[in-house]
Amino acid sequence: MALLEIENFSFSYPRSEQPALREINLKVEKGEFIGITGPTGAGKSTLTYCLNGIIPHFLGGSYQGRISLGGTSIFDLSPAQISRLVGSVFQDPEAQLISPEVEQEVAFGPENLGLPPAEIGKRIGKALELAGIPGLRNRPTANLSGGEKQRVAIAAALAMLPEILVLDEPTSELDPLGTDEIFKVLDILNKEHGMTIIMVEQKTEQLAAYASRILVFNEGRIALEGEPRQVFVRRRELEEIGVRIPQVARLAGLLGRYEGCALPLTVEEGHLYLESILRG
Ligand SMILES: Nc1ncnc2c1ncn2[C@@H]1O[C@H](COP(=O)(O)OP(=O)(O)OP(=O)(O)O)[C@@H](O)[C@H]1O
Ligand SMILES: [Mg+2]
């Protein structure tokens, strides 16, 4: 059984004429790193709200189809139950931290579960270590960098021991350094700890390098899906939808000479690719 299964799922916001999600079908196995991209209004955030309980509990609306996590229909779970299964990280690092200190922030979820203090202490230590920020434990949250704040948000989610981590454009307000920090943490969580990750992200360069599967959303549907190389080779369709292709892949596409060898996606692969062309 897949960890997450979405079957013929459609969703409309209250009072809206067009569905925001249309007949989504998706199976996610444990340990996958799913990258979701697509133009504005495509329904990417709406999907994340359906996974973390914001829909239906806080935004309402109507839906058809089914979303199940570990075999349980997610819409039958309370917000508290969902918060143990799905960890969420949002776009704005400022808006999601609610405590004055890092330790309190990470303790917040486990405290709400009513866990004993020793267990909470253990979870805080482990979560901070996994997020790569053990040294920030006693820092005030206010003066952290954007990348550090987002890693605190990741640690706070991990302290609940979720089955799956859902992130909605967590790097959009970060500089390149902060962005790299987040991707490196996610990569280690995924590869070394088997964490299942669903990440909405516009930075296709990094998605191509780290995600195991890419979903391109357009007008509420999954328009393209596959391993990064299978998706980013479809240059014309992506340009029509309005998705930025990793620059190296775009260059190779324009040169039109990657038959026989795989489409390069990363800078390293681009080097090898150019060398092979220049040698003829
Ligand atoms: N709370 C809401 N109430 C009503 N309609 C909404 C609400 N949130 C989003 N929508 C609509 O649902 C559709 C999908 O929006 P969504 O925010 O999921 O897109 P997105 O792919 O995340 O876009 P972006 O890249 O801009 O974040 C859009 O047409 C949007 O206007
Ligand atoms: Mg969005």
mmCIF file of C-alpha atoms and ligand atoms in Angstrom:
data_model
loop_
_atom_site.group_PDB
_atom_site.id
_atom_site.type_symbol
_atom_site.label_atom_id
_atom_site.label_comp_id
_atom_site.label_asym_id
_atom_site.label_seq_id
_atom_site.Cartn_x
_atom_site.Cartn_y
_atom_site.Cartn_z
ATOM 1 C CA MET A 1 0.000 0.000 0.000
ATOM 2 C CA ALA A 2 1.273 3.479 -0.863
ATOM 3 C CA LEU A 3 1.889 5.837 2.079
ATOM 4 C CA LEU A 4 -0.229 8.551 0.461
ATOM 5 C CA GLU A 5 -2.895 7.850 -2.095
ATOM 6 C CA ILE A 6 -4.984 10.479 -3.871
ATOM 7 C CA GLU A 7 -7.810 9.097 -5.997
ATOM 8 C CA ASN A 8 -9.886 11.146 -8.451
ATOM 9 C CA PHE A 9 -9.717 14.072 -6.095
ATOM 10 C CA SER A 10 -11.352 17.388 -6.997
ATOM 11 C CA PHE A 11 -11.832 20.394 -4.767
ATOM 12 C CA SER A 12 -13.684 23.714 -5.002
ATOM 13 C CA TYR A 13 -13.368 26.627 -2.585
ATOM 14 C CA PRO A 14 -16.609 27.994 -1.109
ATOM 15 C CA ARG A 15 -18.428 30.288 -3.544
ATOM 16 C CA SER A 16 -15.981 29.648 -6.359
ATOM 17 C CA GLU A 17 -17.126 28.537 -9.777
ATOM 18 C CA GLN A 18 -13.963 26.811 -10.969
ATOM 19 C CA PRO A 19 -12.533 23.838 -9.090
ATOM 20 C CA ALA A 20 -9.037 24.558 -7.746
ATOM 21 C CA LEU A 21 -8.093 20.856 -8.060
ATOM 22 C CA ARG A 22 -9.429 18.579 -10.780
ATOM 23 C CA GLU A 23 -9.305 14.802 -10.735
ATOM 24 C CA ILE A 24 -5.941 14.442 -9.088
ATOM 25 C CA ASN A 25 -4.528 10.922 -8.969
ATOM 26 C CA LEU A 26 -1.286 10.338 -7.140
ATOM 27 C CA LYS A 27 0.420 7.571 -5.200
ATOM 28 C CA VAL A 28 3.404 8.433 -3.032
ATOM 29 C CA GLU A 29 5.545 5.656 -1.553
ATOM 30 C CA LYS A 30 7.469 6.018 1.676
ATOM 31 C CA GLY A 31 10.855 7.682 1.075
ATOM 32 C CA GLU A 32 9.918 9.557 -2.090
ATOM 33 C CA PHE A 33 10.874 13.219 -2.598
ATOM 34 C CA ILE A 34 8.110 14.745 -4.696
ATOM 35 C CA GLY A 35 8.726 18.175 -6.223
ATOM 36 C CA ILE A 36 5.649 20.118 -7.304
ATOM 37 C CA THR A 37 5.934 23.091 -9.598
ATOM 38 C CA GLY A 38 3.650 25.027 -11.930
ATOM 39 C CA PRO A 39 2.378 28.534 -12.627
ATOM 40 C CA THR A 40 0.528 30.759 -10.183
ATOM 41 C CA GLY A 41 -3.029 29.650 -9.429
ATOM 42 C CA ALA A 42 -2.348 26.068 -10.576
ATOM 43 C CA GLY A 43 -3.553 24.584 -7.287
ATOM 44 C CA LYS A 44 -0.210 23.689 -5.692
ATOM 45 C CA SER A 45 -0.910 25.340 -2.331
ATOM 46 C CA THR A 46 -4.464 24.024 -2.386
ATOM 47 C CA LEU A 47 -3.085 20.490 -2.591
ATOM 48 C CA THR A 48 -0.825 21.122 0.410
ATOM 49 C CA TYR A 49 -3.855 22.471 2.363
ATOM 50 C CA CYS A 50 -5.667 19.218 1.604
ATOM 51 C CA LEU A 51 -2.751 17.250 3.054
ATOM 52 C CA ASN A 52 -2.281 19.239 6.258
ATOM 53 C CA GLY A 53 -5.935 19.665 7.216
ATOM 54 C CA ILE A 54 -6.294 23.403 6.471
ATOM 55 C CA ILE A 55 -8.844 22.050 3.991
ATOM 56 C CA PRO A 56 -11.487 21.064 5.082
ATOM 57 C CA HIS A 57 -11.080 22.194 8.707
ATOM 58 C CA PHE A 58 -10.285 25.883 8.226
ATOM 59 C CA LEU A 59 -11.184 26.796 4.649
ATOM 60 C CA GLY A 60 -14.233 24.609 3.998
ATOM 61 C CA GLY A 61 -15.214 24.002 0.382
ATOM 62 C CA SER A 62 -16.455 20.884 -1.354
ATOM 63 C CA TYR A 63 -14.602 17.866 -2.627
ATOM 64 C CA GLN A 64 -14.962 14.606 -4.472
ATOM 65 C CA GLY A 65 -12.680 11.606 -4.417
ATOM 66 C CA ARG A 66 -10.375 10.413 -1.682
ATOM 67 C CA ILE A 67 -7.057 11.189 -0.022
ATOM 68 C CA SER A 68 -5.679 8.522 2.276
ATOM 69 C CA LEU A 69 -2.587 8.436 4.403
ATOM 70 C CA GLY A 70 -1.516 4.999 5.578
ATOM 71 C CA GLY A 71 -4.939 3.724 4.496
ATOM 72 C CA THR A 72 -6.937 6.260 6.550
ATOM 73 C CA SER A 73 -9.049 8.874 4.803
ATOM 74 C CA ILE A 74 -7.415 12.162 5.713
ATOM 75 C CA PHE A 75 -10.697 14.091 5.718
ATOM 76 C CA ASP A 76 -11.932 11.867 8.561
ATOM 77 C CA LEU A 77 -9.056 12.956 10.813
ATOM 78 C CA SER A 78 -9.130 15.858 13.267
ATOM 79 C CA PRO A 79 -6.567 18.674 12.970
ATOM 80 C CA ALA A 80 -4.745 17.204 15.996
ATOM 81 C CA GLN A 81 -4.559 13.756 14.388
ATOM 82 C CA ILE A 82 -3.328 15.210 11.092
ATOM 83 C CA SER A 83 -0.661 17.249 12.897
ATOM 84 C CA ARG A 84 0.997 14.006 14.057
ATOM 85 C CA LEU A 85 1.103 12.570 10.564
ATOM 86 C CA VAL A 86 1.852 15.546 8.333
ATOM 87 C CA GLY A 87 4.506 18.152 9.125
ATOM 88 C CA SER A 88 4.067 21.493 7.376
ATOM 89 C CA VAL A 89 6.444 24.271 6.432
ATOM 90 C CA PHE A 90 5.124 27.393 4.718
ATOM 91 C CA GLN A 91 6.502 30.189 2.603
ATOM 92 C CA ASP A 92 6.980 32.972 5.105
ATOM 93 C CA PRO A 93 9.614 32.249 7.763
ATOM 94 C CA GLU A 94 8.415 35.186 9.889
ATOM 95 C CA ALA A 95 4.755 34.218 9.954
ATOM 96 C CA GLN A 96 5.111 30.626 11.099
ATOM 97 C CA LEU A 97 7.347 30.999 14.152
ATOM 98 C CA ILE A 98 5.205 31.739 17.177
ATOM 99 C CA SER A 99 7.632 31.428 20.109
ATOM 100 C CA PRO A 100 10.331 33.859 21.258
ATOM 101 C CA GLU A 101 12.919 31.057 21.556
ATOM 102 C CA VAL A 102 13.947 28.192 19.312
ATOM 103 C CA GLU A 103 13.583 25.513 21.998
ATOM 104 C CA GLN A 104 10.037 26.625 22.839
ATOM 105 C CA GLU A 105 9.121 26.696 19.183
ATOM 106 C CA VAL A 106 10.233 23.114 18.627
ATOM 107 C CA ALA A 107 8.621 22.010 21.918
ATOM 108 C CA PHE A 108 5.238 23.487 21.027
ATOM 109 C CA GLY A 109 3.809 20.502 19.125
ATOM 110 C CA PRO A 110 5.041 17.757 21.475
ATOM 111 C CA GLU A 111 3.796 19.786 24.481
ATOM 112 C CA ASN A 112 0.356 19.914 22.911
ATOM 113 C CA LEU A 113 0.456 16.131 22.629
ATOM 114 C CA GLY A 114 0.902 16.067 26.405
ATOM 115 C CA LEU A 115 4.155 14.110 26.232
ATOM 116 C CA PRO A 116 6.333 13.773 29.351
ATOM 117 C CA PRO A 117 9.072 16.450 29.646
ATOM 118 C CA ALA A 118 11.913 13.930 29.175
ATOM 119 C CA GLU A 119 10.405 12.756 25.880
ATOM 120 C CA ILE A 120 9.877 16.369 24.772
ATOM 121 C CA GLY A 121 13.500 17.178 25.567
ATOM 122 C CA LYS A 122 14.686 14.192 23.534
ATOM 123 C CA ARG A 123 12.515 15.125 20.585
ATOM 124 C CA ILE A 124 13.769 18.718 20.595
ATOM 125 C CA GLY A 125 17.398 17.561 20.521
ATOM 126 C CA LYS A 126 16.793 15.062 17.729
ATOM 127 C CA ALA A 127 14.692 17.461 15.627
ATOM 128 C CA LEU A 128 17.280 20.253 15.878
ATOM 129 C CA GLU A 129 20.021 17.820 14.938
ATOM 130 C CA LEU A 130 18.071 16.575 11.892
ATOM 131 C CA ALA A 131 17.435 20.169 10.808
ATOM 132 C CA GLY A 132 21.175 20.845 11.102
ATOM 133 C CA ILE A 133 20.803 23.508 13.812
ATOM 134 C CA PRO A 134 21.689 21.940 17.201
ATOM 135 C CA GLY A 135 23.569 25.128 18.122
ATOM 136 C CA LEU A 136 20.473 27.324 17.834
ATOM 137 C CA ARG A 137 18.572 25.631 20.675
ATOM 138 C CA ASN A 138 18.751 28.550 23.098
ATOM 139 C CA ARG A 139 18.631 31.393 20.600
ATOM 140 C CA PRO A 140 15.815 33.930 20.317
ATOM 141 C CA THR A 141 13.914 33.301 17.083
ATOM 142 C CA ALA A 142 13.696 36.999 16.198
ATOM 143 C CA ASN A 143 17.310 37.506 15.109
ATOM 144 C CA LEU A 144 17.819 34.316 13.091
ATOM 145 C CA SER A 145 18.466 34.452 9.356
ATOM 146 C CA GLY A 146 15.643 33.458 7.003
ATOM 147 C CA GLY A 147 17.301 30.108 6.289
ATOM 148 C CA GLU A 148 17.738 29.452 10.010
ATOM 149 C CA LYS A 149 14.093 30.345 10.665
ATOM 150 C CA GLN A 150 12.948 27.905 8.014
ATOM 151 C CA ARG A 151 15.137 25.203 9.542
ATOM 152 C CA VAL A 152 13.533 25.912 12.927
ATOM 153 C CA ALA A 153 10.150 25.475 11.206
ATOM 154 C CA ILE A 154 11.382 22.154 9.778
ATOM 155 C CA ALA A 155 12.618 21.087 13.237
ATOM 156 C CA ALA A 156 9.242 22.020 14.773
ATOM 157 C CA ALA A 157 7.521 19.822 12.190
ATOM 158 C CA LEU A 158 9.975 16.937 12.744
ATOM 159 C CA ALA A 159 9.441 17.017 16.520
ATOM 160 C CA MET A 160 5.976 15.574 15.863
ATOM 161 C CA LEU A 161 7.608 12.541 14.164
ATOM 162 C CA PRO A 162 5.437 12.965 11.066
ATOM 163 C CA GLU A 163 5.042 10.368 8.327
ATOM 164 C CA ILE A 164 5.440 12.989 5.677
ATOM 165 C CA LEU A 165 6.829 16.518 5.385
ATOM 166 C CA VAL A 166 4.898 18.972 3.203
ATOM 167 C CA LEU A 167 6.579 22.246 2.269
ATOM 168 C CA ASP A 168 4.979 25.075 0.281
ATOM 169 C CA GLU A 169 7.639 27.255 -1.370
ATOM 170 C CA PRO A 170 9.845 27.264 1.754
ATOM 171 C CA THR A 171 12.722 28.985 -0.042
ATOM 172 C CA SER A 172 10.837 31.714 -1.896
ATOM 173 C CA GLU A 173 11.871 34.384 0.606
ATOM 174 C CA LEU A 174 15.409 33.116 1.082
ATOM 175 C CA ASP A 175 18.671 34.150 -0.563
ATOM 176 C CA PRO A 176 20.692 31.532 -2.498
ATOM 177 C CA LEU A 177 22.612 30.524 0.631
ATOM 178 C CA GLY A 178 19.429 30.041 2.661
ATOM 179 C CA THR A 179 17.895 28.112 -0.235
ATOM 180 C CA ASP A 180 20.865 25.745 -0.362
ATOM 181 C CA GLU A 181 20.676 25.194 3.403
ATOM 182 C CA ILE A 182 17.056 24.086 3.100
ATOM 183 C CA PHE A 183 17.681 21.763 0.156
ATOM 184 C CA LYS A 184 20.671 20.162 1.883
ATOM 185 C CA VAL A 185 18.663 19.505 5.043
ATOM 186 C CA LEU A 186 15.811 18.018 3.008
ATOM 187 C CA ASP A 187 18.228 15.883 1.004
ATOM 188 C CA ILE A 188 19.751 14.385 4.179
ATOM 189 C CA LEU A 189 16.325 13.861 5.744
ATOM 190 C CA ASN A 190 15.161 12.078 2.622
ATOM 191 C CA LYS A 191 18.230 10.020 1.721
ATOM 192 C CA GLU A 192 19.611 9.169 5.160
ATOM 193 C CA HIS A 193 16.437 9.061 7.217
ATOM 194 C CA GLY A 194 13.900 7.944 4.619
ATOM 195 C CA MET A 195 11.618 10.937 5.235
ATOM 196 C CA THR A 196 8.878 11.271 2.638
ATOM 197 C CA ILE A 197 8.847 14.814 1.294
ATOM 198 C CA ILE A 198 6.359 16.754 -0.798
ATOM 199 C CA MET A 199 7.731 20.153 -1.730
ATOM 200 C CA VAL A 200 6.126 22.909 -3.781
ATOM 201 C CA GLU A 201 8.970 24.884 -5.319
ATOM 202 C CA GLN A 202 9.611 27.243 -8.230
ATOM 203 C CA LYS A 203 13.377 26.709 -8.255
ATOM 204 C CA THR A 204 13.478 23.927 -10.813
ATOM 205 C CA GLU A 205 17.297 23.741 -10.817
ATOM 206 C CA GLN A 206 17.297 22.473 -7.248
ATOM 207 C CA LEU A 207 14.155 20.389 -7.672
ATOM 208 C CA ALA A 208 15.785 18.633 -10.602
ATOM 209 C CA ALA A 209 18.833 17.876 -8.479
ATOM 210 C CA TYR A 210 17.051 16.612 -5.346
ATOM 211 C CA ALA A 211 13.517 15.402 -6.127
ATOM 212 C CA SER A 212 12.909 11.793 -7.137
ATOM 213 C CA ARG A 213 9.724 12.733 -8.988
ATOM 214 C CA ILE A 214 8.377 16.000 -10.399
ATOM 215 C CA LEU A 215 4.717 16.947 -10.762
ATOM 216 C CA VAL A 216 3.858 19.939 -12.929
ATOM 217 C CA PHE A 217 0.507 21.429 -11.980
ATOM 218 C CA ASN A 218 -1.527 23.494 -14.405
ATOM 219 C CA GLU A 219 -5.115 24.708 -13.990
ATOM 220 C CA GLY A 220 -5.825 22.361 -11.112
ATOM 221 C CA ARG A 221 -4.496 19.237 -12.838
ATOM 222 C CA ILE A 222 -1.279 17.287 -12.902
ATOM 223 C CA ALA A 223 -0.130 18.203 -16.407
ATOM 224 C CA LEU A 224 3.219 16.389 -16.427
ATOM 225 C CA GLU A 225 4.727 13.836 -14.103
ATOM 226 C CA GLY A 226 7.852 11.720 -13.941
ATOM 227 C CA GLU A 227 11.486 11.595 -12.939
ATOM 228 C CA PRO A 228 13.156 15.011 -13.344
ATOM 229 C CA ARG A 229 14.814 14.039 -16.627
ATOM 230 C CA GLN A 230 11.560 12.734 -18.113
ATOM 231 C CA VAL A 231 9.762 15.959 -17.200
ATOM 232 C CA PHE A 232 12.389 18.595 -18.033
ATOM 233 C CA VAL A 233 13.025 17.113 -21.471
ATOM 234 C CA ARG A 234 9.529 18.347 -22.460
ATOM 235 C CA ARG A 235 10.692 21.867 -23.145
ATOM 236 C CA ARG A 236 7.862 23.085 -25.379
ATOM 237 C CA GLU A 237 5.064 21.875 -23.093
ATOM 238 C CA LEU A 238 6.789 23.385 -20.066
ATOM 239 C CA GLU A 239 7.251 26.710 -21.830
ATOM 240 C CA GLU A 240 3.562 26.715 -22.786
ATOM 241 C CA ILE A 241 2.547 26.034 -19.200
ATOM 242 C CA GLY A 242 5.007 28.685 -18.018
ATOM 243 C CA VAL A 243 7.456 26.574 -16.019
ATOM 244 C CA ARG A 244 11.095 27.573 -15.947
ATOM 245 C CA ILE A 245 13.376 24.775 -17.107
ATOM 246 C CA PRO A 246 16.769 24.278 -15.412
ATOM 247 C CA GLN A 247 19.183 26.411 -17.452
ATOM 248 C CA VAL A 248 21.514 23.562 -18.273
ATOM 249 C CA ALA A 249 18.601 21.506 -19.619
ATOM 250 C CA ARG A 250 17.379 24.492 -21.603
ATOM 251 C CA LEU A 251 20.781 24.999 -23.178
ATOM 252 C CA ALA A 252 20.995 21.317 -24.111
ATOM 253 C CA GLY A 253 17.468 21.544 -25.511
ATOM 254 C CA LEU A 254 18.395 24.532 -27.663
ATOM 255 C CA LEU A 255 21.532 22.780 -28.896
ATOM 256 C CA GLY A 256 19.301 19.794 -29.533
ATOM 257 C CA ARG A 257 22.133 17.367 -29.064
ATOM 258 C CA TYR A 258 21.538 15.045 -26.197
ATOM 259 C CA GLU A 259 20.255 12.024 -28.087
ATOM 260 C CA GLY A 260 22.181 9.006 -27.041
ATOM 261 C CA CYS A 261 23.051 10.550 -23.703
ATOM 262 C CA ALA A 262 20.694 11.746 -21.010
ATOM 263 C CA LEU A 263 19.485 15.340 -20.753
ATOM 264 C CA PRO A 264 21.853 17.205 -18.411
ATOM 265 C CA LEU A 265 20.124 18.837 -15.433
ATOM 266 C CA THR A 266 22.811 20.046 -13.057
ATOM 267 C CA VAL A 267 25.867 22.224 -13.586
ATOM 268 C CA GLU A 268 28.123 19.168 -13.180
ATOM 269 C CA GLU A 269 26.152 17.246 -15.796
ATOM 270 C CA GLY A 270 26.259 20.339 -18.015
ATOM 271 C CA HIS A 271 30.064 20.344 -17.903
ATOM 272 C CA LEU A 272 30.241 16.706 -18.956
ATOM 273 C CA TYR A 273 27.651 17.308 -21.648
ATOM 274 C CA LEU A 274 29.492 20.293 -23.159
ATOM 275 C CA GLU A 275 32.792 18.434 -23.055
ATOM 276 C CA SER A 276 31.254 15.533 -24.929
ATOM 277 C CA ILE A 277 29.811 17.827 -27.597
ATOM 278 C CA LEU A 278 33.044 19.800 -27.988
ATOM 279 C CA ARG A 279 34.976 16.558 -28.474
ATOM 280 C CA GLY A 280 32.426 15.694 -31.157
HETATM 281 N N1 LIG B 1 -8.862 30.670 0.250
HETATM 282 C C1 LIG B 1 -9.272 30.656 -1.030
HETATM 283 N N2 LIG B 1 -10.569 30.922 -1.357
HETATM 284 C C2 LIG B 1 -10.988 30.896 -2.639
HETATM 285 N N3 LIG B 1 -10.193 30.618 -3.696
HETATM 286 C C3 LIG B 1 -8.893 30.350 -3.435
HETATM 287 C C4 LIG B 1 -8.355 30.364 -2.104
HETATM 288 N N4 LIG B 1 -7.045 30.072 -2.168
HETATM 289 C C5 LIG B 1 -6.768 29.874 -3.483
HETATM 290 N N5 LIG B 1 -7.875 30.044 -4.246
HETATM 291 C C6 LIG B 1 -7.966 29.881 -5.712
HETATM 292 O O1 LIG B 1 -7.654 28.520 -6.033
HETATM 293 C C7 LIG B 1 -6.826 28.435 -7.189
HETATM 294 C C8 LIG B 1 -5.519 27.725 -6.859
HETATM 295 O O2 LIG B 1 -4.795 28.528 -5.960
HETATM 296 P P1 LIG B 1 -3.459 28.049 -5.244
HETATM 297 O O3 LIG B 1 -3.149 29.039 -4.192
HETATM 298 O O4 LIG B 1 -3.614 26.630 -4.825
HETATM 299 O O5 LIG B 1 -2.420 28.131 -6.451
HETATM 300 P P2 LIG B 1 -0.829 27.978 -6.428
HETATM 301 O O6 LIG B 1 -0.503 26.990 -7.495
HETATM 302 O O7 LIG B 1 -0.365 27.682 -5.049
HETATM 303 O O8 LIG B 1 -0.330 29.424 -6.902
HETATM 304 P P3 LIG B 1 0.979 30.274 -6.446
HETATM 305 O O9 LIG B 1 2.104 29.773 -7.302
HETATM 306 O O10 LIG B 1 0.616 31.676 -6.785
HETATM 307 O O11 LIG B 1 1.205 30.063 -4.983
HETATM 308 C C9 LIG B 1 -6.634 29.871 -7.668
HETATM 309 O O12 LIG B 1 -7.581 30.117 -8.668
HETATM 310 C C10 LIG B 1 -6.923 30.698 -6.432
HETATM 311 O O13 LIG B 1 -7.444 31.965 -6.777
HETATM 312 MG MG MG B 2 0.872 28.672 -3.689
#
